[in-house]
CSV table of C-alpha atoms in Angstrom, one decimal:
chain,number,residue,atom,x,y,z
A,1,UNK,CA,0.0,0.0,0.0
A,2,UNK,CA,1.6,3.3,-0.9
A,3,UNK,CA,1.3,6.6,1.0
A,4,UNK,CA,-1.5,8.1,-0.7
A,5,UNK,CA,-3.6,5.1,-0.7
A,6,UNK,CA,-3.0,4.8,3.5
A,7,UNK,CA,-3.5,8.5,4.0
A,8,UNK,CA,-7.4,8.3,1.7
A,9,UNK,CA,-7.9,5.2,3.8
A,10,UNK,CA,-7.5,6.9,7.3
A,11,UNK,CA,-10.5,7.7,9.5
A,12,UNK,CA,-11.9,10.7,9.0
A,13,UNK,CA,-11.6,13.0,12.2
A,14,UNK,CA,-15.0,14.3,13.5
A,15,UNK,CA,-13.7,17.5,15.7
A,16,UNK,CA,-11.4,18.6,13.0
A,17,UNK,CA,-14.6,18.3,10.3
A,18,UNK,CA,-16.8,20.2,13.0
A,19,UNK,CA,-14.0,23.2,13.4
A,20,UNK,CA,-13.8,23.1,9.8
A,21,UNK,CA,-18.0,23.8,9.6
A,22,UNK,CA,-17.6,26.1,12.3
A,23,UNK,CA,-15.2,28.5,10.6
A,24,UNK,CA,-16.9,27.8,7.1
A,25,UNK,CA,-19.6,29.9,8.4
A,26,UNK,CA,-17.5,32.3,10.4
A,27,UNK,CA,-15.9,33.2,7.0
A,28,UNK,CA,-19.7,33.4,5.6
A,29,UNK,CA,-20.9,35.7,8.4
A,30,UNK,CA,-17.8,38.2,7.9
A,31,UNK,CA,-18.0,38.1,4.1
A,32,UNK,CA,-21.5,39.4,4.9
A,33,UNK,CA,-20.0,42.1,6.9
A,34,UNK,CA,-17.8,42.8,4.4
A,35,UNK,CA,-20.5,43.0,1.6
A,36,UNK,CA,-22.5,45.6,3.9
A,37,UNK,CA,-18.9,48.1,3.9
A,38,UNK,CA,-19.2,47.4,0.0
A,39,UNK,CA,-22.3,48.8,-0.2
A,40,UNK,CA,-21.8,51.6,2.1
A,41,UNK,CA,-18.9,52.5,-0.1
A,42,UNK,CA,-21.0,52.6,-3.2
A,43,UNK,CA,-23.6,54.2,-1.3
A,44,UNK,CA,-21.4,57.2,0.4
A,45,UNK,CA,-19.6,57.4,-3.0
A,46,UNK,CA,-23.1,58.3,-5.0
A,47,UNK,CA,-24.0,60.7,-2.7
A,48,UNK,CA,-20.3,62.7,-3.1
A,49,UNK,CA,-20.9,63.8,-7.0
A,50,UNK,CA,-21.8,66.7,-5.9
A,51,UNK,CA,-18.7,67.4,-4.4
A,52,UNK,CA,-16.7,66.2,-7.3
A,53,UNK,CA,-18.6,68.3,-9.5
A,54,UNK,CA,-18.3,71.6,-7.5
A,55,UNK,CA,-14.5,70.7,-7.3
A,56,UNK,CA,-14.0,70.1,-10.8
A,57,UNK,CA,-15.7,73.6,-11.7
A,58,UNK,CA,-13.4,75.0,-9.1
A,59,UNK,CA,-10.4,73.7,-10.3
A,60,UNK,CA,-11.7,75.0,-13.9
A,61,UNK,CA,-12.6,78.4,-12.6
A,62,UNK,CA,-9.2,79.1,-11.0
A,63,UNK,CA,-7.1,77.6,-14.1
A,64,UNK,CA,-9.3,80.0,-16.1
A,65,UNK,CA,-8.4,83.1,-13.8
A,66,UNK,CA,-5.0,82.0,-13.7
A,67,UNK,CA,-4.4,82.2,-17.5
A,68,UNK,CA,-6.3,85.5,-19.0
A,69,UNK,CA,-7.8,84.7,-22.5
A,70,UNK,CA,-6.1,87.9,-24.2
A,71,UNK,CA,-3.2,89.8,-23.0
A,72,UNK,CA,-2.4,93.4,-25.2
A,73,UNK,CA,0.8,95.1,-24.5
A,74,UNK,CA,1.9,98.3,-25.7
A,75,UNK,CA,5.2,97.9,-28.0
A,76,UNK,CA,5.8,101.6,-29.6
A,77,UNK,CA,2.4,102.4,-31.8
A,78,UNK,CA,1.7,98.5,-32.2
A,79,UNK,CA,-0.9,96.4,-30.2
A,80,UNK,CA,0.5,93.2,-29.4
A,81,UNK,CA,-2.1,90.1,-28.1
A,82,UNK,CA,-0.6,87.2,-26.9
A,83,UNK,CA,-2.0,83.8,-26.1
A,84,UNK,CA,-2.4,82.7,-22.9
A,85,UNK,CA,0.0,80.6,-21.7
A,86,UNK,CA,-2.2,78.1,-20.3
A,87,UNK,CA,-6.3,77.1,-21.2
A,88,UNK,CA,-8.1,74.2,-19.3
A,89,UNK,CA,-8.3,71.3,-21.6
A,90,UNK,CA,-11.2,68.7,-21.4
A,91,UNK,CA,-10.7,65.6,-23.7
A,92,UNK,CA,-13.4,63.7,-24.7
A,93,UNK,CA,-12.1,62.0,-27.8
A,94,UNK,CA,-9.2,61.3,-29.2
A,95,UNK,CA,-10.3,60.9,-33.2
A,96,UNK,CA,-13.1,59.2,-34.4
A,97,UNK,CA,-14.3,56.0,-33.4
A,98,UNK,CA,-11.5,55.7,-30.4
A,99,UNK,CA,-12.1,57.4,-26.5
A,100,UNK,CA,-9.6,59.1,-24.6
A,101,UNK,CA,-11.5,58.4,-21.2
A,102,UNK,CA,-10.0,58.6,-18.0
A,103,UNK,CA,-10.8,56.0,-15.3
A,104,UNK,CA,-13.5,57.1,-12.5
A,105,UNK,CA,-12.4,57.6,-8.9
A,106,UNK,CA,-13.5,54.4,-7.6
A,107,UNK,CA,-16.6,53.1,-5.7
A,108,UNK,CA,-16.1,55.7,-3.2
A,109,UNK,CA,-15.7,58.8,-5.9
A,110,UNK,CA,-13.2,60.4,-4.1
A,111,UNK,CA,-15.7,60.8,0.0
A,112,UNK,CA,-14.1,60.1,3.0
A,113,UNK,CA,-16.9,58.3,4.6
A,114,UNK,CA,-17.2,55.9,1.4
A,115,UNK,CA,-13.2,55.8,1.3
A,116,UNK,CA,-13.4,54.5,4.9
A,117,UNK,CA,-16.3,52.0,4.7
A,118,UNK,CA,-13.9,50.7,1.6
A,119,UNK,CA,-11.0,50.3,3.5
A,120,UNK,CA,-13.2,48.6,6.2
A,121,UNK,CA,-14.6,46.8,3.9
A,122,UNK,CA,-10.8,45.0,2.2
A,123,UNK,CA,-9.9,44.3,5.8
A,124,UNK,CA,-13.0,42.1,6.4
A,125,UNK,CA,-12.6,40.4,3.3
A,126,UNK,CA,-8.9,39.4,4.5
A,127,UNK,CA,-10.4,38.5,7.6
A,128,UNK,CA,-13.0,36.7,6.0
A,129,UNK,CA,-10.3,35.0,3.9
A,130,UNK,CA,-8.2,33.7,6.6
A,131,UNK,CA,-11.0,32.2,8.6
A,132,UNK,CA,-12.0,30.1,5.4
A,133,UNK,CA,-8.6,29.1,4.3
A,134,UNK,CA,-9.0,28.1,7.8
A,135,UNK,CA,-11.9,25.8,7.5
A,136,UNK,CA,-10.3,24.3,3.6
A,137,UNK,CA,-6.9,23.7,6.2
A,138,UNK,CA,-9.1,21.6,9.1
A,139,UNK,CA,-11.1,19.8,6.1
A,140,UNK,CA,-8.3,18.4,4.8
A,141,UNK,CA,-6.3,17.6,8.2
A,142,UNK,CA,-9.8,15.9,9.0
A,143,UNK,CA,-9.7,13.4,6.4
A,144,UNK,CA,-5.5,14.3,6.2
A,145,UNK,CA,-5.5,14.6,2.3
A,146,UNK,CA,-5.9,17.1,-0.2
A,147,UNK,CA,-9.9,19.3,0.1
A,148,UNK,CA,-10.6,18.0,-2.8
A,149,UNK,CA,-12.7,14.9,-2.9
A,150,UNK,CA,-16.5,16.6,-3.9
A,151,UNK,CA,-18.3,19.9,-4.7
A,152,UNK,CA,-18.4,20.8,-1.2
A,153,UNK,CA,-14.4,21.1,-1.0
A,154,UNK,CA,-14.8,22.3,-4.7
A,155,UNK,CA,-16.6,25.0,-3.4
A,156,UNK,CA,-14.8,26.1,-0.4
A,157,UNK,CA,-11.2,25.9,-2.4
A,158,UNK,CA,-12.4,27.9,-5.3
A,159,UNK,CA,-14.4,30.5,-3.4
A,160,UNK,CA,-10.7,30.9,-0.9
A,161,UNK,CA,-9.1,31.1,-4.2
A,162,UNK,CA,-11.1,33.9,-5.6
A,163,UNK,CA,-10.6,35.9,-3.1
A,164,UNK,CA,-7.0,35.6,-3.2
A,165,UNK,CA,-6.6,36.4,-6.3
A,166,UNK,CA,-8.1,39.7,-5.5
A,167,UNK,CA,-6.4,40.0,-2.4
A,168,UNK,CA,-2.6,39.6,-4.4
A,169,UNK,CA,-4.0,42.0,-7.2
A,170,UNK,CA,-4.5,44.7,-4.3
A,171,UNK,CA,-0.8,44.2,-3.1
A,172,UNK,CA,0.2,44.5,-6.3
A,173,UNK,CA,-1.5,48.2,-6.0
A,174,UNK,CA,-3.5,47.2,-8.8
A,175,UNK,CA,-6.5,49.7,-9.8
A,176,UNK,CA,-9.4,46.2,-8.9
A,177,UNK,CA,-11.2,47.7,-6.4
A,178,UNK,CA,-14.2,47.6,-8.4
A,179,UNK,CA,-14.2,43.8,-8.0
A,180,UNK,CA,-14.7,44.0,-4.6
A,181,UNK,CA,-18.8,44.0,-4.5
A,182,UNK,CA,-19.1,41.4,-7.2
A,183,UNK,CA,-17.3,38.8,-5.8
A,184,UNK,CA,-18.2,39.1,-2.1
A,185,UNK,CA,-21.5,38.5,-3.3
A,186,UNK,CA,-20.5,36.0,-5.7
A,187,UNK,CA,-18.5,34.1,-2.4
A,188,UNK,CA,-21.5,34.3,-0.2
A,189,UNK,CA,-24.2,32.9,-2.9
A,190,UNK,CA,-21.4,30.4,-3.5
A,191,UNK,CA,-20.6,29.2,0.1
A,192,UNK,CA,-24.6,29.3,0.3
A,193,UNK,CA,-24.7,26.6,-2.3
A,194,UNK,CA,-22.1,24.6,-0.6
A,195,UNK,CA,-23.6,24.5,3.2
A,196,UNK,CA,-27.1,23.8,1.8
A,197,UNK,CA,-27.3,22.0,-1.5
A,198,UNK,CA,-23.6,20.8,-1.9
A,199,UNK,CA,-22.7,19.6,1.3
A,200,UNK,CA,-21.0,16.3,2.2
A,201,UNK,CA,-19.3,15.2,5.4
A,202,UNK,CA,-15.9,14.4,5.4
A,203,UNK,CA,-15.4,10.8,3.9
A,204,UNK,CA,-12.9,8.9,2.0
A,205,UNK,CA,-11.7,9.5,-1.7
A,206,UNK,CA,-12.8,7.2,-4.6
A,207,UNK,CA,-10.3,4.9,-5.9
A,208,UNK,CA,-9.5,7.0,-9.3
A,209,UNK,CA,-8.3,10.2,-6.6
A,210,UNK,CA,-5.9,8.3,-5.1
A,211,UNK,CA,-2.7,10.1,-6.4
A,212,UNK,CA,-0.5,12.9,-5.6
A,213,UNK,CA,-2.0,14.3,-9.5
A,214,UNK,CA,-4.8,15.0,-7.3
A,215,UNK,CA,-2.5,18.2,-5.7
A,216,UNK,CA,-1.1,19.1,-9.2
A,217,UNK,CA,-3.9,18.6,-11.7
A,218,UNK,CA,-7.3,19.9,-9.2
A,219,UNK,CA,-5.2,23.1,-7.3
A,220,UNK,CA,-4.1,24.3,-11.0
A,221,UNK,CA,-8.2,23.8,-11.8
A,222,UNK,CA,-9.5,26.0,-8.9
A,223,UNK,CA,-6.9,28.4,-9.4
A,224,UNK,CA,-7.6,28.4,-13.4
A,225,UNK,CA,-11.2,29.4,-12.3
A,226,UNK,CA,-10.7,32.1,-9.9
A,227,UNK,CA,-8.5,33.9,-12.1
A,228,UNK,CA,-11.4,33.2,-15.2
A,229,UNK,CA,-14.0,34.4,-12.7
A,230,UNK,CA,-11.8,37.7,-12.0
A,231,UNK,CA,-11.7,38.0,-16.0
A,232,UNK,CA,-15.4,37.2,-16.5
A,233,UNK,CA,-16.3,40.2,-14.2
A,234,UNK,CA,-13.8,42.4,-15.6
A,235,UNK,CA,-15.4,41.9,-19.1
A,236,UNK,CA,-19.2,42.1,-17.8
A,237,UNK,CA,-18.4,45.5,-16.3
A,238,UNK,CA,-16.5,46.6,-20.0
A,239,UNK,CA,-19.8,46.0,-21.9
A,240,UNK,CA,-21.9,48.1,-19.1
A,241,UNK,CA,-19.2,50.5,-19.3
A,242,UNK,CA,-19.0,50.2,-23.1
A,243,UNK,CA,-22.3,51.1,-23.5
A,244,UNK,CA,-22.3,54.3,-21.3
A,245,UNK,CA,-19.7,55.6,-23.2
A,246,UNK,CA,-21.0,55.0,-26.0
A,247,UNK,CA,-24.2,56.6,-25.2
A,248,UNK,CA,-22.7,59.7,-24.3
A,249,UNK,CA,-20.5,59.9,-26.8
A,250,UNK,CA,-23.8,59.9,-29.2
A,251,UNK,CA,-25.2,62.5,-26.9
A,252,UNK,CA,-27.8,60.5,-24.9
A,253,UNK,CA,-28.3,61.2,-21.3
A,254,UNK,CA,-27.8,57.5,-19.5
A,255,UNK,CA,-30.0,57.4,-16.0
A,256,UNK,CA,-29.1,58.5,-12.4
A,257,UNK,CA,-28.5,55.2,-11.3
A,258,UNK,CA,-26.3,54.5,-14.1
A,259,UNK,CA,-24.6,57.6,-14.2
A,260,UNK,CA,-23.7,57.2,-10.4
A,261,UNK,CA,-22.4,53.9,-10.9
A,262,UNK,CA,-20.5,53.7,-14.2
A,263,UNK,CA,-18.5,57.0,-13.7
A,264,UNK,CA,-17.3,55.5,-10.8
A,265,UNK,CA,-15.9,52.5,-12.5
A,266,UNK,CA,-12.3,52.7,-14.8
A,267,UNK,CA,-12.8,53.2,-17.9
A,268,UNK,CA,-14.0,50.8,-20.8
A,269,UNK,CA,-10.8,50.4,-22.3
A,270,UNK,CA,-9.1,49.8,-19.2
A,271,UNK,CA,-11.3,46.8,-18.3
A,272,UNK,CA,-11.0,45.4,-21.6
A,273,UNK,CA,-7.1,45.2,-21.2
A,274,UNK,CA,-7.6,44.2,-17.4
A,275,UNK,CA,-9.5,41.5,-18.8
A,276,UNK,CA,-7.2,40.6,-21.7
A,277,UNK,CA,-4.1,40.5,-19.8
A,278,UNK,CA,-5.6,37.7,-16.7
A,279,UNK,CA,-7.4,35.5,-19.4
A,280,UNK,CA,-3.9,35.1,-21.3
A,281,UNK,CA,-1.7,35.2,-18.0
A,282,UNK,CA,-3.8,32.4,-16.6
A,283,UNK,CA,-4.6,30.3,-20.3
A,284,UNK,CA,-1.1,28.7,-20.5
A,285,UNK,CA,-1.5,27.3,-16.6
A,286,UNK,CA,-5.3,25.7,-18.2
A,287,UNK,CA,-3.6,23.9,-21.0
A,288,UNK,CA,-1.1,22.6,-18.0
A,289,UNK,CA,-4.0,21.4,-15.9
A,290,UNK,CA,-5.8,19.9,-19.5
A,291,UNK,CA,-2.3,18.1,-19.8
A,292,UNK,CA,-2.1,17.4,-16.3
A,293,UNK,CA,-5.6,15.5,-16.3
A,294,UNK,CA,-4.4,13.7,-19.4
A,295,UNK,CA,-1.4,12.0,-17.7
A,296,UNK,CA,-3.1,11.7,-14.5
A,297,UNK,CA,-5.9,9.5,-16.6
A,298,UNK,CA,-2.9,7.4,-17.9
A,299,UNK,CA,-2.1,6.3,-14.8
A,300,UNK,CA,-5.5,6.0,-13.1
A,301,UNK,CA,-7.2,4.7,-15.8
A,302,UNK,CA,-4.9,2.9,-18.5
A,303,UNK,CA,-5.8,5.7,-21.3
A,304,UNK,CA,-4.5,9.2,-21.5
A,305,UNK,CA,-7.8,10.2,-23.6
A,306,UNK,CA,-11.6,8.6,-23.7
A,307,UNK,CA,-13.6,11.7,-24.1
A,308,UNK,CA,-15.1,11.4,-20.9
A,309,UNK,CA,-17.7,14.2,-20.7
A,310,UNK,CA,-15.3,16.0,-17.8
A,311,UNK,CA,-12.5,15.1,-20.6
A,312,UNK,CA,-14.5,16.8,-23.4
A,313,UNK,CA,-15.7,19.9,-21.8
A,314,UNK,CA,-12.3,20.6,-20.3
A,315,UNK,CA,-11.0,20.9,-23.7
A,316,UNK,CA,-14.1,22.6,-25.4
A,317,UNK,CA,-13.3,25.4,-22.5
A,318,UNK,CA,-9.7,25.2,-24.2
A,319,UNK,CA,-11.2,26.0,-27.4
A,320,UNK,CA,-13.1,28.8,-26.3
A,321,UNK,CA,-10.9,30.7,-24.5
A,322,UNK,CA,-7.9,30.1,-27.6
A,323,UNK,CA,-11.0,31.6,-29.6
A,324,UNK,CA,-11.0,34.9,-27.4
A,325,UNK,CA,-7.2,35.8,-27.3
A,326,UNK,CA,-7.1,34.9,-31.2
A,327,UNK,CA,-10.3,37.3,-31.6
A,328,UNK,CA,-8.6,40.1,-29.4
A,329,UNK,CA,-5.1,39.9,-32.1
A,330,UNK,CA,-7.7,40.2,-34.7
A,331,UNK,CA,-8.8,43.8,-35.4
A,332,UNK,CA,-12.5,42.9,-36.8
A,333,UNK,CA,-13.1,40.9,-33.8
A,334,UNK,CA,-12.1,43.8,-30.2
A,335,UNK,CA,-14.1,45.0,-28.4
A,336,UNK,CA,-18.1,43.7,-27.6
A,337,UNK,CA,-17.1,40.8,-30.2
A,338,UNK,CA,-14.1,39.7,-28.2
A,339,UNK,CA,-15.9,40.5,-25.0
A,340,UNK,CA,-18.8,38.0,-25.6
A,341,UNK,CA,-16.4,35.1,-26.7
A,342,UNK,CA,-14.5,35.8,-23.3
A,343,UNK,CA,-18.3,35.6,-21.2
A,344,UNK,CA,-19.1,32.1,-23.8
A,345,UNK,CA,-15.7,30.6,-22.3
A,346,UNK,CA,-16.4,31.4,-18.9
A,347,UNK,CA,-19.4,29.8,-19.3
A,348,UNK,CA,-18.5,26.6,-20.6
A,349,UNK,CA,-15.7,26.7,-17.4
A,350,UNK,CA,-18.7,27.1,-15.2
A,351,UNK,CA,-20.9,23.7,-16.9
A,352,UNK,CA,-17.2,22.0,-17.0
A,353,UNK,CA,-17.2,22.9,-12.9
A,354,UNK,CA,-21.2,22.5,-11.9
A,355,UNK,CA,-22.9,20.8,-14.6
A,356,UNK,CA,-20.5,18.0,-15.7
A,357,UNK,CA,-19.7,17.2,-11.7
A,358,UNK,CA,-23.6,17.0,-10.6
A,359,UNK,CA,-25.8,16.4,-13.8
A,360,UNK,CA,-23.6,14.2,-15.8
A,361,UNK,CA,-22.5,10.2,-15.8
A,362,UNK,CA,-19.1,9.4,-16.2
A,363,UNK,CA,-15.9,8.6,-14.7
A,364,UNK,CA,-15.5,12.2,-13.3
A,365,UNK,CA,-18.8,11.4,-11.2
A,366,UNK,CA,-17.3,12.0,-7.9
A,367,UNK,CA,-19.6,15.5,-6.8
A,368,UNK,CA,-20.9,13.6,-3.7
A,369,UNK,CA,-24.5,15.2,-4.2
């Protein structure tokens, strides 16, 4: 009997499990915390337009008084006028058909109260995401192998993994604060689904998980996801954002709510690029985990390929995503087009991850619903 097999085929320990439920929902009720500062922040930051507007007319007013439109000097019997040295400029458009756009001052829009109900708000969710990668760390030392083994564990690992991701993007002083809203709420509806309709006590793995591929192959899968999640709201947000642009760049007056919301956010072209640069980062590590699987299927299974429907959707994912970063080198096919393709991959990740695991017969049955 080799090591993995005798660690699956230890007893599962029932205080570690229970400490691992325990802090599951810990990390639920501070996400929800967290979602409340969110919304606070959005909130505080809609009411501040005001005061960015007055500012901006301030700032306009004093430039204006600073630099005279005409100067006349007396030289002899000649009038001289001279330019001012400096005008306010506003840019709205570069030439036709592009933006010059800046990016908007965040969900707060630039108010203390909403900058500090942000800031309370990040230091939940890293509260929030220690306690969970708490309860992943007792699930597996319950059953002492890797969280891995169901949908539940799915669940927990991928929704920990999202939130890092977003985490190490805001180290990196990257401009993602925007993302904070969407995927709280996107982490509680997801933990929902895995205490209620998901859930399965800790138990040992099925015969074909019995390998250390199950570290390499399933970790590079989660992670895969959460950085295609980040993506997938990155590129929802450019078509909103898209469209509001466009709108008033055809002279149309877009709603209050709209308005409140979208010049908060960076700008279209920004979140396509955002978007752009994770799906390609990340698509090299999805071929690994594609290749991964494949070798890990050698060994469990005697064939490296059998179109299994996990097998086939894995690669169809492939496909789609190789689709999008060929559309975005293809100048016919940026922008919306691009942007669509990007939303169709993400959603054949998301059947690959939910619909294959829990609605589908085949090897790759293992979702322990």
């Amino acid at each position: 009997m080799n090591l993995a097999t005798t660690l699956a085929a230890a007893e599962p320990n029932e205080n570690l499990a229970h400490i691992s439920n325990v802090l599951i929902y810990s990390a639920m009720a501070v996400y929800l915390l967290a979602f409340f500062a969110h919304m606070a922040e959005w909130i505080f930051g809609s009411r501040s337009k005001v005061g960015r507007t007055a500012a901006a007319l301030t700032a306009g007013t004093q430039a204006t008084a600073k630099a005279p439109a005409v100067t006349v000097k007396a030289t002899g019997g000649t009038a001289v006028l001279d330019r001012p040295k400096a005008t306010p400029k506003v840019v709205t458009r570069s030439v036709t058909g592009t933006r010059d756009v800046p990016d908007g001052p965040g969900a707060s829009g630039g108010d203390e109260q909403g900058d500090l109900y942000g800031r309370i708000a990040v230091s939940l969710t890293v509260l929030g995401f220690l306690v969970e990668f708490g309860g992943v760390l007792t699930r597996a030392l319950s059953v002492q192998r890797a969280p891995w083994g169901n949908m539940y564990e799915f669940n927990i690992t991928f929704s920990t993994m999202a939130v890092g991701v977003y985490l190490v993007l805001l180290l990196l002083k990257k401009n993602v604060g925007w993302l904070g809203l969407p995927l709280i709420t996107t982490v509680l509806l997801d933990l929902g689904l895995a205490v209620t309709v998901l859930y399965t006590a800790s138990d040992q793995l099925v015969p074909a998980l019995h390998s250390y591929w199950l570290w390499i192959h399933v970790s590079t899968a989660i992670f895969c996801g959460a950085v295609f999640y980040v993506g997938a709201v990155a590129t929802i947000l450019y078509l909103f954002r898209d469209s509001y642009e466009s709108k008033l760049a055809e002279g149309g007056k877009p709603g209050r709510f709209a308005t409140s919301v979208m010049e908060r956010l960076p700008a279209a072209a920004t979140l396509d690029k955002f978007s752009y640069r994770v799906n390609a980062a990340v698509f090299p590590l999805w071929t690994f985990t594609i290749i991964a699987g494949a070798i890990w299927a050698g060994d469990a299974w005697g064939r490296y390929w059998g179109w299994d429907p996990k097998e086939v959707w894995s690669f169809i994912t492939w496909v789609a995503y190789a689709c999008y970063l060929h559309a975005r080198a293809t100048a016919g096919w940026k922008g919306r087009k691009a942007a669509y393709l990007a939303l169709i991959a993400f959603g054949c990740w998301l059947f690959n991850y939910y619909g294959v695991n829990i609605f589908v017969t085949g090897k790759h049955s293992y979702a322990g619903v």
